[in-house]
XYZ file of C-alpha atoms in Angstrom:
531
model
C -17.638 -7.460 -13.967
C -17.892 -6.775 -10.256
C -14.293 -5.568 -10.284
C -15.265 -3.104 -12.999
C -18.248 -1.842 -11.045
C -16.094 -1.358 -7.956
C -13.566 0.644 -9.989
C -16.132 3.172 -11.164
C -18.684 3.191 -8.366
C -17.306 1.922 -5.024
C -20.197 0.758 -2.883
C -20.764 -1.204 0.293
C -18.083 -3.266 1.986
C -19.754 -6.551 0.904
C -21.430 -6.930 -2.494
C -22.863 -9.967 -4.324
C -22.981 -9.949 -8.138
C -25.087 -12.570 -9.945
C -24.825 -13.006 -13.735
C -27.147 -14.902 -16.044
C -27.357 -15.255 -19.805
C -25.907 -18.234 -21.691
C -24.365 -19.305 -18.373
C -24.751 -18.366 -14.703
C -22.132 -17.206 -12.207
C -21.444 -15.015 -9.207
C -18.690 -13.038 -7.490
C -18.446 -11.479 -4.044
C -16.697 -8.387 -2.681
C -15.483 -8.577 0.914
C -13.764 -5.490 2.372
C -12.930 -4.133 -1.055
C -11.534 -7.349 -2.558
C -13.284 -9.364 -5.268
C -13.590 -13.103 -4.576
C -14.783 -15.874 -6.872
C -15.451 -19.531 -5.983
C -12.409 -21.812 -6.066
C -13.822 -23.602 -9.144
C -14.715 -20.366 -10.911
C -17.788 -18.112 -11.039
C -19.817 -20.859 -12.718
C -19.797 -23.017 -9.582
C -23.481 -22.172 -9.041
C -24.495 -23.846 -12.339
C -25.559 -26.935 -10.386
C -27.696 -25.146 -7.795
C -31.155 -26.724 -7.451
C -33.887 -25.136 -9.597
C -37.471 -26.324 -10.061
C -39.380 -25.580 -13.281
C -41.278 -28.051 -15.411
C -42.000 -25.291 -17.931
C -38.262 -24.775 -18.507
C -37.387 -28.435 -18.862
C -37.398 -29.830 -15.324
C -33.661 -30.618 -15.237
C -33.394 -29.589 -11.586
C -30.202 -27.577 -12.156
C -29.949 -23.799 -12.391
C -27.906 -23.274 -15.560
C -29.783 -25.861 -17.631
C -33.014 -24.175 -16.520
C -32.384 -20.437 -16.999
C -29.640 -20.175 -19.646
C -30.499 -18.698 -23.041
C -30.250 -22.137 -24.645
C -32.592 -23.704 -22.077
C -35.193 -20.979 -22.631
C -34.948 -21.341 -26.424
C -35.369 -25.130 -26.222
C -38.534 -24.584 -24.196
C -39.773 -21.912 -26.623
C -39.356 -24.278 -29.582
C -41.016 -27.126 -27.714
C -43.990 -24.870 -27.053
C -43.907 -23.762 -30.727
C -43.396 -20.128 -29.716
C -40.377 -20.126 -32.042
C -39.903 -22.234 -35.143
C -37.048 -24.737 -35.172
C -35.539 -22.811 -38.090
C -34.549 -20.009 -35.738
C -31.676 -22.166 -34.485
C -29.979 -21.862 -37.884
C -30.035 -18.087 -38.117
C -26.685 -16.447 -38.859
C -26.835 -14.424 -35.660
C -27.336 -17.607 -33.606
C -29.130 -17.826 -30.259
C -28.970 -14.071 -29.622
C -31.255 -13.507 -32.619
C -33.640 -16.217 -31.424
C -33.804 -14.612 -27.963
C -34.629 -11.304 -29.644
C -37.482 -13.024 -31.482
C -38.775 -14.424 -28.188
C -38.674 -10.985 -26.557
C -40.552 -9.459 -29.476
C -43.205 -12.146 -29.243
C -43.726 -11.453 -25.532
C -43.994 -7.715 -26.085
C -46.384 -8.284 -28.985
C -48.822 -10.015 -26.632
C -47.862 -13.702 -26.972
C -48.954 -15.027 -23.578
C -46.862 -18.205 -23.827
C -43.715 -16.170 -24.485
C -44.508 -13.856 -21.554
C -45.152 -16.844 -19.275
C -41.845 -18.457 -20.291
C -39.815 -15.311 -19.556
C -41.705 -14.766 -16.302
C -40.870 -18.337 -15.266
C -37.193 -17.720 -15.970
C -37.388 -14.555 -13.855
C -39.027 -16.487 -11.001
C -36.303 -19.145 -10.956
C -33.594 -16.457 -11.054
C -35.229 -14.606 -8.157
C -35.317 -17.768 -6.051
C -31.655 -18.513 -6.857
C -30.570 -14.968 -5.945
C -32.470 -15.366 -2.653
C -30.626 -18.633 -1.934
C -27.227 -17.027 -2.565
C -28.171 -13.962 -0.528
C -29.215 -16.121 2.449
C -25.962 -18.096 2.246
C -23.612 -15.101 1.895
C -25.615 -12.235 3.467
C -24.016 -9.358 1.521
C -24.689 -5.669 2.151
C -25.557 -5.143 -1.519
C -27.095 -7.233 -4.309
C -26.343 -6.578 -7.997
C -27.629 -8.607 -10.945
C -26.429 -8.461 -14.532
C -26.443 -10.268 -17.839
C -29.091 -10.214 -20.539
C -31.315 -12.612 -18.618
C -31.954 -9.643 -16.320
C -31.294 -6.609 -18.509
C -32.867 -7.490 -21.897
C -36.303 -8.072 -20.379
C -36.719 -5.434 -17.636
C -40.412 -6.360 -17.459
C -39.277 -9.550 -15.708
C -37.514 -7.756 -12.848
C -40.811 -7.421 -10.998
C -41.109 -11.235 -11.009
C -37.447 -11.570 -9.937
C -38.010 -9.274 -6.957
C -41.298 -10.961 -6.040
C -39.708 -14.434 -6.004
C -36.675 -13.106 -4.144
C -38.829 -11.553 -1.428
C -40.908 -14.710 -1.075
C -37.910 -17.056 -0.719
C -35.324 -15.076 1.286
C -35.480 -15.661 5.039
C -33.409 -12.551 5.836
C -34.759 -9.002 6.219
C -35.876 -7.303 2.972
C -33.123 -6.097 0.657
C -33.327 -4.297 -2.681
C -31.833 -5.794 -5.849
C -29.868 -3.442 -8.087
C -29.465 -4.038 -11.832
C -25.938 -3.423 -13.161
C -25.312 0.012 -14.613
C -23.608 -1.615 -17.622
C -26.984 -2.796 -18.939
C -26.836 -4.990 -22.043
C -23.142 -4.193 -22.600
C -21.861 -6.295 -19.723
C -19.685 -8.523 -21.949
C -18.001 -5.572 -23.640
C -17.430 -3.782 -20.353
C -16.153 -6.973 -18.697
C -13.678 -7.600 -21.521
C -12.446 -4.026 -21.206
C -11.960 -4.347 -17.459
C -9.904 -7.534 -17.896
C -7.853 -6.097 -20.762
C -7.114 -2.893 -18.866
C -6.619 -4.601 -15.507
C -2.885 -3.864 -15.506
C -3.520 -0.206 -16.190
C -6.111 0.066 -13.414
C -3.817 -1.712 -10.941
C -0.690 0.298 -11.819
C -1.489 3.285 -14.057
C 1.819 5.098 -13.635
C 3.835 1.915 -14.064
C 1.980 1.151 -17.301
C 2.638 4.668 -18.563
C 6.321 4.388 -17.674
C 6.623 1.077 -19.501
C 4.959 2.664 -22.524
C 7.332 5.641 -22.347
C 4.376 8.002 -21.995
C 5.254 9.536 -18.643
C 8.279 11.525 -17.507
C 8.697 10.285 -13.941
C 10.841 13.203 -12.848
C 9.215 15.641 -10.497
C 8.958 19.297 -11.510
C 11.913 21.528 -10.698
C 10.979 23.241 -7.451
C 12.796 24.926 -4.630
C 13.600 22.661 -1.654
C 11.096 22.972 1.173
C 11.583 23.194 4.914
C 9.988 19.896 5.992
C 9.149 16.324 4.904
C 5.496 17.314 4.580
C 6.473 20.001 2.064
C 8.271 17.348 0.019
C 5.179 15.140 0.298
C 3.030 18.012 -0.935
C 5.200 18.521 -4.028
C 5.305 14.775 -4.726
C 1.552 14.619 -4.310
C 0.958 17.630 -6.529
C 3.091 15.968 -9.198
C 1.007 12.792 -9.044
C -2.241 14.752 -9.274
C -0.963 16.650 -12.294
C 0.249 13.451 -13.977
C -3.047 11.631 -13.447
C -5.451 14.507 -13.971
C -4.150 16.802 -16.710
C -7.704 17.738 -17.722
C -9.088 20.238 -15.206
C -12.614 19.103 -16.055
C -11.924 15.671 -14.534
C -13.221 15.434 -10.981
C -13.696 12.450 -8.705
C -15.832 13.628 -5.813
C -15.415 10.305 -4.015
C -11.619 10.531 -4.090
C -9.799 13.171 -1.997
C -6.618 12.081 -3.838
C -7.644 14.314 -6.740
C -9.212 17.107 -4.718
C -7.974 20.593 -4.059
C -6.089 19.795 -0.860
C -2.334 19.592 -1.380
C -1.421 17.415 1.599
C -1.888 13.641 1.252
C -4.279 11.933 3.625
C -2.214 8.906 4.606
C 1.481 7.975 4.431
C 2.912 4.446 4.412
C 6.269 4.855 6.148
C 8.731 1.952 5.799
C 11.490 1.196 8.314
C 12.453 -2.432 7.679
C 15.518 -2.995 9.811
C 14.769 -1.095 13.001
C 11.580 -0.350 14.871
C 10.611 3.155 15.965
C 9.272 1.520 19.129
C 12.724 0.227 20.142
C 14.602 2.004 22.898
C 17.291 4.217 21.338
C 20.714 2.923 22.289
C 19.784 -0.767 22.114
C 20.803 -2.905 19.122
C 20.414 -0.964 15.878
C 17.984 1.480 17.473
C 19.300 5.002 17.317
C 18.944 8.224 15.389
C 16.875 6.812 12.541
C 14.315 5.426 14.994
C 13.899 8.833 16.587
C 13.729 10.518 13.164
C 11.044 8.144 11.897
C 8.866 8.277 14.995
C 9.082 12.036 15.516
C 8.389 12.727 11.833
C 5.302 10.529 12.040
C 4.057 12.232 15.205
C 4.450 15.698 13.731
C 2.738 14.705 10.480
C -0.170 13.312 12.500
C -0.502 16.633 14.304
C -0.938 18.200 10.866
C -3.811 15.844 10.136
C -1.837 13.370 7.979
C -2.267 9.759 9.087
C 0.932 7.693 9.188
C 1.301 3.904 9.244
C 4.833 2.709 9.962
C 5.820 -0.746 8.697
C 8.735 -2.420 10.480
C 9.977 -5.993 10.866
C 8.769 -7.890 13.922
C 11.685 -9.072 16.067
C 9.800 -11.034 18.743
C 6.855 -13.402 18.753
C 5.243 -11.150 21.345
C 5.212 -8.119 19.032
C 1.552 -7.232 18.404
C 0.604 -6.932 14.716
C -0.510 -3.320 15.149
C 0.385 -0.721 17.784
C -1.249 2.700 17.988
C 1.496 5.027 19.159
C -0.627 8.173 19.106
C -3.768 9.391 17.351
C -3.049 9.090 13.638
C 0.139 6.999 14.034
C 0.126 3.195 13.745
C 3.098 0.829 13.786
C 2.604 -2.440 11.895
C 4.983 -5.240 12.923
C 5.446 -7.359 9.796
C 6.598 -10.957 10.239
C 9.497 -11.502 7.831
C 11.955 -14.262 8.705
C 12.924 -15.576 12.144
C 12.471 -13.206 15.050
C 16.024 -13.668 16.316
C 19.422 -14.338 14.793
C 19.246 -11.889 11.884
C 21.163 -8.634 11.720
C 20.852 -5.806 9.236
C 23.142 -7.504 6.716
C 20.931 -10.626 6.613
C 17.724 -8.745 5.857
C 18.006 -8.549 2.036
C 16.955 -12.217 2.074
C 13.703 -11.252 3.830
C 12.625 -8.308 1.675
C 10.223 -10.453 -0.342
C 8.464 -11.605 2.837
C 8.374 -8.060 4.185
C 6.995 -6.655 0.923
C 4.285 -9.322 0.938
C 3.234 -8.210 4.422
C 3.065 -4.563 3.337
C 1.024 -5.347 0.220
C -1.376 -7.558 2.169
C -2.024 -4.766 4.658
C -2.940 -2.402 1.819
C -5.054 -5.035 0.068
C -7.336 -5.188 3.108
C -8.508 -1.660 2.274
C -10.169 0.055 -0.674
C -7.779 0.878 -3.555
C -5.980 4.162 -3.011
C -5.710 3.768 0.775
C -2.144 5.152 0.944
C -1.224 8.366 -0.864
C 2.565 8.424 -0.345
C 5.252 5.841 0.432
C 8.209 7.159 2.461
C 11.052 4.663 2.832
C 13.978 4.961 5.245
C 17.338 3.289 4.476
C 17.969 1.332 1.297
C 16.316 -1.888 2.498
C 13.027 -0.035 2.917
C 13.602 1.708 -0.397
C 13.559 -1.629 -2.216
C 10.155 -2.431 -0.705
C 8.929 1.116 -1.313
C 9.855 0.826 -4.980
C 7.565 -2.196 -5.341
C 4.736 -0.568 -3.339
C 5.011 2.629 -5.405
C 4.539 0.723 -8.658
C 1.757 -1.463 -7.248
C -0.236 1.385 -5.674
C 0.558 4.095 -8.267
C 1.653 6.625 -5.626
C 4.875 8.667 -5.275
C 7.889 7.175 -3.486
C 9.768 9.500 -1.131
C 13.076 8.105 0.136
C 15.534 9.033 2.866
C 18.812 7.088 2.683
C 20.257 8.248 6.041
C 23.671 6.835 5.026
C 25.237 5.771 1.726
C 27.524 2.763 1.252
C 29.817 4.524 -1.234
C 30.396 7.409 1.186
C 31.033 5.051 4.120
C 33.470 2.932 2.125
C 35.415 6.023 1.076
C 36.081 6.837 4.741
C 36.994 3.379 6.077
C 39.457 3.181 8.923
C 42.128 0.487 9.005
C 40.562 -2.871 9.748
C 36.982 -1.773 9.038
C 34.883 -4.023 6.808
C 33.444 -2.257 3.756
C 29.740 -2.167 2.979
C 28.875 -5.011 0.564
C 28.379 -4.428 -3.193
C 24.791 -5.633 -2.766
C 23.978 -2.510 -0.790
C 25.627 -0.170 -3.300
C 23.625 -1.676 -6.149
C 20.418 -1.529 -4.111
C 20.972 2.102 -3.161
C 21.565 3.119 -6.766
C 18.312 1.428 -7.796
C 16.331 3.266 -5.138
C 17.894 6.618 -6.059
C 16.980 6.007 -9.694
C 13.385 5.052 -8.878
C 12.393 7.428 -6.058
C 10.178 10.348 -7.000
C 11.591 12.526 -4.209
C 14.822 12.162 -2.209
C 15.131 13.757 1.240
C 18.561 14.438 2.757
C 19.671 16.157 5.957
C 22.396 18.454 4.602
C 23.643 20.129 1.444
C 26.696 17.843 1.540
C 24.438 14.777 1.387
C 22.532 16.307 -1.505
C 25.763 16.819 -3.426
C 26.795 13.225 -2.695
C 23.562 11.923 -4.198
C 23.984 14.130 -7.243
C 27.691 13.563 -7.853
C 28.009 9.887 -6.879
C 24.567 8.467 -7.655
C 23.702 10.920 -10.440
C 20.422 11.908 -8.786
C 18.341 14.533 -10.545
C 18.811 17.757 -8.499
C 15.145 18.616 -9.090
C 14.161 15.498 -7.107
C 16.325 16.235 -4.052
C 15.092 18.130 -0.973
C 17.325 19.238 1.902
C 15.318 18.932 5.127
C 17.358 19.653 8.245
C 16.433 17.355 11.158
C 14.615 19.133 13.938
C 15.380 19.291 17.641
C 12.965 18.293 20.400
C 13.098 21.436 22.506
C 11.232 19.700 25.317
C 14.281 17.454 25.737
C 17.160 19.602 24.472
C 17.281 23.240 25.477
C 19.896 25.641 26.883
C 20.404 25.312 30.621
C 22.652 26.580 33.410
C 26.174 25.678 32.242
C 27.863 26.435 35.570
C 25.386 24.278 37.511
C 25.765 21.419 35.053
C 29.560 21.481 35.256
C 29.416 21.563 39.012
C 27.025 18.578 39.108
C 29.403 16.573 36.884
C 32.544 17.569 38.758
C 33.942 19.494 35.790
C 35.995 22.676 36.090
C 34.052 25.814 35.299
C 36.550 27.080 32.700
C 38.046 23.847 31.304
C 37.471 22.367 27.849
C 35.193 19.334 27.634
C 35.139 16.606 24.960
C 31.722 14.925 24.685
C 30.852 11.671 22.939
C 27.240 11.390 21.785
C 26.227 8.005 20.441
C 25.413 4.403 21.255
C 28.066 2.499 23.193
C 28.716 -0.158 20.560
C 31.571 -0.926 18.131
C 29.704 0.608 15.181
C 29.900 4.050 16.809
C 33.574 3.597 17.744
C 33.721 5.198 21.207
C 37.224 3.659 21.473
C 38.483 6.370 19.101
C 37.330 9.015 21.557
C 39.032 7.229 24.425
C 42.311 6.931 22.494
C 42.130 10.601 21.620
C 41.464 11.529 25.235
C 44.461 9.465 26.339
C 46.642 11.267 23.769
C 45.381 14.639 24.956
C 46.033 13.632 28.549
C 49.638 12.799 27.694
C 50.018 16.207 26.069
C 48.408 17.905 29.012
C 50.713 16.130 31.471
C 53.895 17.157 29.623
C 52.944 20.772 28.925
C 52.134 23.520 31.447
C 49.993 25.147 28.749
C 48.244 21.862 28.163
C 47.549 21.477 31.862
C 45.891 24.865 31.881
C 43.864 24.165 28.683
C 42.672 20.627 29.439
C 41.601 19.782 32.961
C 39.988 16.339 33.315
C 37.692 15.357 36.189
C 39.670 13.518 38.836
C 37.215 10.647 39.204
C 37.582 9.297 35.612
C 39.612 6.075 35.707
C 40.371 6.214 31.932
C 42.638 9.154 32.760
C 45.511 6.741 33.390
C 44.897 4.499 30.344
C 47.761 4.420 27.822
C 46.803 5.531 24.318
C 47.163 2.026 22.796
C 45.374 0.036 25.491
C 41.738 0.481 24.448
C 39.909 -1.955 22.147
C 36.394 -1.767 20.762
C 35.357 -4.873 22.651
C 36.333 -3.195 25.895
């Protein structure tokens, strides 16, 4: 029941719900999550309760339940014993008792007032133990006899040792059982509305056919607009407490997934390179537009703090998934379950709907994003960066191909993502022709350039500083110095060019290498990747 109330009317961060009718129970909300006792809501049935009028059992449930009140009413001859055999059972007998009280039967009024007193004392005991921000009571013991709420509040105020606090009666009134059954039955739909609609075949998950936009945030806006349209077809539906369905196009908060490499790592070390820069700079620019970004990446050291604030509006969450050392990118599929659990736990600490978009980078993140998308009912935007099929088609002699596991995983993510972002038209065509991606779901977003770092300078001065001829041709290698980037190919090519330049006067004029480079004398076949 408390889960249902939180769905429709989110309240304080901590709420206590107490139920009483034929049984008694309670539930507690802490930071948006509903908790029940380990033995079930009815754990409080054995709480101490004192009332000789209601039987003197000393236990709460056997004192205030409908059956306990009816036993007392028959003992006091307020109700005839025959009422127990009515076709509508105890509910009809309780109705008779309520009618008697409202008709002026003092014994009936005293009995219901005594029940209200015991309930008020019990609510006070629970409140003092748990100290919630909000108190809600429900069940026919409270709602069918509103005249008794004054006695409940009086007993509560007299027994609670904490500062005064109001008691709120559930908005579901006497229909708490029906509403509770509906909440449980529809729990899967509330938790994952789009997933339920997909499974029922009621929702076309393809995004509308739109022109590609100039930036990731434009793709987010289209993905977000699609979700709003899918969830709120009726223009009369408004949720004033939920900016997700408001007029603003931009999402409020993005969960950005980068499983295998951290945006905090120094580019050029390990697997840290272009994707790290892309992820971090995208997040920083989105934050400047007022969109909060939380980046989830795998922790690689025990000293990694759980959360790092990189800049206002940008957090990096280091998720513990597997050992900190000894795993490379190809081992990480075994840790995706652990990583996904860390991502889902972070979201579960907030109110439902905390993230508006999931943006995954590389196929490993896409697998986790797929799960988060279905769990949170938000769009999944995916950037592959590279594709196994394309890499395998361009293998050099001796290179190991990407494993089939990756190809299968990439196809799954392409099939499931609501929006695919690529850097170039060629990459878009690869997704469409090889992975059969829907062209309407693909956006070409050219990577930007940090003009504070890269900008035109004085070419002559730069050549002079490096010892290069002012009019010679220069071959530049840009990339990490590691086997994956194959700088040995550049060195072999340079050695070949040097041989040509040495044997040809024209070549000597066209290619003039700086004298201080010792690789100038290397033979073309003498360079290995390890060197």
